[in-house]
Short mmCIF file of C-alpha atoms in Angstrom, two decimals:
data_model
loop_
_atom_site.label_atom_id
_atom_site.label_comp_id
_atom_site.label_asym_id
_atom_site.label_seq_id
_atom_site.Cartn_x
_atom_site.Cartn_y
_atom_site.Cartn_z
CA MET A 1 0.00 0.00 0.00
CA LYS A 2 2.79 2.36 0.90
CA ASN A 3 4.62 1.60 -2.36
CA LEU A 4 1.43 2.17 -4.33
CA SER A 5 0.89 5.62 -2.80
CA ILE A 6 4.54 6.58 -3.50
CA LEU A 7 4.12 5.39 -7.10
CA ILE A 8 0.90 7.38 -7.55
CA LEU A 9 2.51 10.48 -6.04
CA THR A 10 5.56 10.14 -8.27
CA VAL A 11 3.51 9.62 -11.44
CA SER A 12 1.17 12.51 -10.66
CA THR A 13 4.13 14.79 -9.92
CA LEU A 14 5.75 13.85 -13.22
CA LEU A 15 2.49 14.46 -15.07
CA VAL A 16 2.06 17.89 -13.47
CA PHE A 17 5.59 19.04 -14.29
CA SER A 18 5.59 17.61 -17.79
CA ALA A 19 2.33 19.40 -18.62
CA CYS A 20 3.80 22.88 -18.08
CA ASP A 21 3.98 25.20 -21.06
CA HIS A 22 7.35 26.95 -20.80
CA GLN A 23 6.37 29.56 -23.39
CA VAL A 24 4.07 31.19 -20.84
CA LEU A 25 7.11 32.49 -19.02
CA ASN A 26 8.76 33.88 -22.17
CA GLN A 27 6.03 36.30 -23.22
CA GLN A 28 6.46 40.05 -23.41
CA PRO A 29 4.33 41.84 -20.77
CA GLU A 30 1.53 43.84 -22.37
CA ASP A 31 2.06 46.86 -20.12
CA GLU A 32 5.75 47.27 -21.05
CA THR A 33 7.42 48.45 -24.23
CA THR A 34 10.69 47.20 -25.63
CA GLU A 35 13.34 49.59 -26.90
CA GLU A 36 12.82 48.29 -30.43
CA GLN A 37 9.13 49.21 -30.22
CA LEU A 38 9.92 52.63 -28.77
CA TRP A 39 12.23 53.76 -31.57
CA THR A 40 9.89 52.58 -34.34
CA ASP A 41 6.62 54.13 -33.09
CA ALA A 42 6.15 57.91 -33.23
CA ALA A 43 3.44 57.88 -30.54
CA LEU A 44 5.69 56.00 -28.09
CA MET A 45 8.56 58.37 -28.80
CA GLU A 46 6.29 61.34 -28.17
CA ALA A 47 5.16 59.80 -24.87
CA TYR A 48 8.82 59.34 -23.93
CA VAL A 49 9.52 63.01 -24.62
CA ASN A 50 6.33 64.11 -22.85
CA ASN A 51 7.53 62.27 -19.75
CA THR A 52 10.56 64.55 -19.78
CA TYR A 53 8.28 67.56 -19.25
CA SER A 54 7.64 66.35 -15.71
CA GLY A 55 11.33 66.69 -14.91
CA VAL A 56 11.54 70.37 -15.75
CA GLY A 57 10.15 72.65 -13.10
CA HIS A 58 7.52 75.21 -13.96
CA GLY A 59 9.31 78.10 -12.27
CA TYR A 60 6.66 78.99 -9.72
CA THR A 61 5.81 77.49 -6.38
CA SER A 62 4.07 78.86 -3.34
CA ILE A 63 7.37 79.08 -1.48
CA SER A 64 10.08 81.06 -3.22
CA ILE A 65 13.73 80.23 -2.79
CA SER A 66 14.27 83.70 -1.34
CA SER A 67 12.39 82.49 1.75
CA GLY A 68 15.44 80.36 2.51
CA VAL A 69 17.38 83.52 3.33
CA ASP A 70 16.36 86.86 4.78
CA GLU A 71 15.26 88.30 1.43
CA THR A 72 11.57 87.40 1.87
CA LYS A 73 9.38 85.85 4.51
CA HIS A 74 7.04 83.08 3.59
CA VAL A 75 3.92 83.55 5.73
CA HIS A 76 2.38 80.08 5.49
CA GLY A 77 5.01 78.48 7.72
CA TRP A 78 5.66 75.47 5.52
CA GLU A 79 8.88 74.49 7.25
CA ASP A 80 10.87 77.53 6.16
CA GLN A 81 11.43 78.68 9.76
CA GLN A 82 14.26 76.17 10.24
CA VAL A 83 16.04 77.54 7.20
CA ARG A 84 15.63 81.22 8.11
CA MET A 85 16.65 80.71 11.73
CA SER A 86 19.65 78.50 10.86
CA ASN A 87 18.25 75.56 12.77
CA LEU A 88 18.79 72.98 10.05
CA THR A 89 19.71 69.48 11.11
CA PRO A 90 20.26 66.36 9.02
CA ASP A 91 16.89 65.11 10.29
CA ASP A 92 14.98 68.28 9.44
CA LEU A 93 16.06 70.14 6.33
CA GLY A 94 12.94 72.23 6.20
CA PHE A 95 11.49 73.01 2.81
CA TRP A 96 14.76 72.17 1.03
CA GLU A 97 13.94 68.48 1.06
CA GLY A 98 10.23 68.57 0.31
CA PHE A 99 9.31 71.50 -1.87
CA TRP A 100 12.32 72.00 -4.11
CA ARG A 101 12.79 69.69 -7.05
CA ASP A 102 15.80 71.81 -7.98
CA PHE A 103 17.75 70.16 -5.18
CA GLN A 104 16.62 66.59 -5.75
CA TRP A 105 19.64 65.40 -7.66
CA ASP A 106 18.36 61.89 -8.27
CA GLU A 107 15.37 63.27 -10.18
CA LEU A 108 17.50 65.70 -12.19
CA TYR A 109 20.09 63.10 -13.17
CA SER A 110 17.32 60.66 -14.06
CA GLN A 111 15.96 63.20 -16.53
CA ILE A 112 19.43 63.86 -17.93
CA ARG A 113 19.90 60.10 -18.41
CA ASN A 114 16.56 59.88 -20.26
CA ILE A 115 17.57 62.81 -22.48
CA ASN A 116 20.91 61.17 -23.29
CA ILE A 117 19.19 57.87 -24.16
CA PHE A 118 16.82 59.73 -26.46
CA LEU A 119 19.59 61.66 -28.20
CA ALA A 120 21.63 58.48 -28.67
CA ASN A 121 18.75 56.67 -30.39
CA ILE A 122 16.75 59.31 -32.27
CA ASP A 123 18.89 59.34 -35.41
CA GLU A 124 18.43 55.57 -35.97
CA SER A 125 14.68 55.82 -35.45
CA THR A 126 12.37 54.80 -38.30
CA VAL A 127 9.84 57.62 -37.85
CA ASP A 128 9.57 60.48 -40.36
CA GLN A 129 12.12 63.31 -40.36
CA ALA A 130 9.64 66.02 -39.31
CA THR A 131 8.70 64.12 -36.15
CA LYS A 132 12.35 63.39 -35.40
CA ALA A 133 13.28 67.05 -35.78
CA ARG A 134 10.44 68.27 -33.58
CA LEU A 135 11.06 65.76 -30.78
CA LYS A 136 14.82 66.26 -30.92
CA GLY A 137 14.32 70.03 -30.65
CA GLU A 138 12.13 69.61 -27.57
CA VAL A 139 14.66 67.34 -25.91
CA LEU A 140 17.56 69.67 -26.69
CA ILE A 141 15.67 72.51 -25.00
CA PHE A 142 15.15 70.30 -21.93
CA GLU A 143 18.84 69.47 -21.96
CA SER A 144 19.83 73.13 -22.07
CA ILE A 145 17.48 73.92 -19.18
CA LEU A 146 18.61 71.04 -16.96
CA LEU A 147 22.29 71.64 -17.64
CA SER A 148 22.22 75.42 -17.33
CA PRO A 149 24.10 76.92 -14.37
CA ALA A 150 20.99 78.89 -13.37
CA TYR A 151 18.93 75.72 -12.89
#
């Protein structure tokens, strides 16, 4: 009886593992795009460039950078007191760590990396020349903004 149950377990295990379709694991996810697809589809390239817009600040926020010194006083009290009163600690950097994308280096360098990837691949793209020129112009403007000393 014991041998029969071991035999049945072994046979059923072999049947289960031999019935697996290994191609299920090798499929491209439908919510992801390959690089080959990106550089051959104008709409995907435009979405890639549009994503770069989020990395360039809009130039206006409720707190101005001058509130970090004695030039202006921000009246809402959104953590600029620590900056103005020189009470900054590594644990509490005031509005420098929350409100200012200009000082979030990981975000800025991520955008610069995306721009460099785009510029490295745009010339080999199979989309029409007018679309290439327009998208390349937009990305070059982003590059000049992100790499400017004033930013």
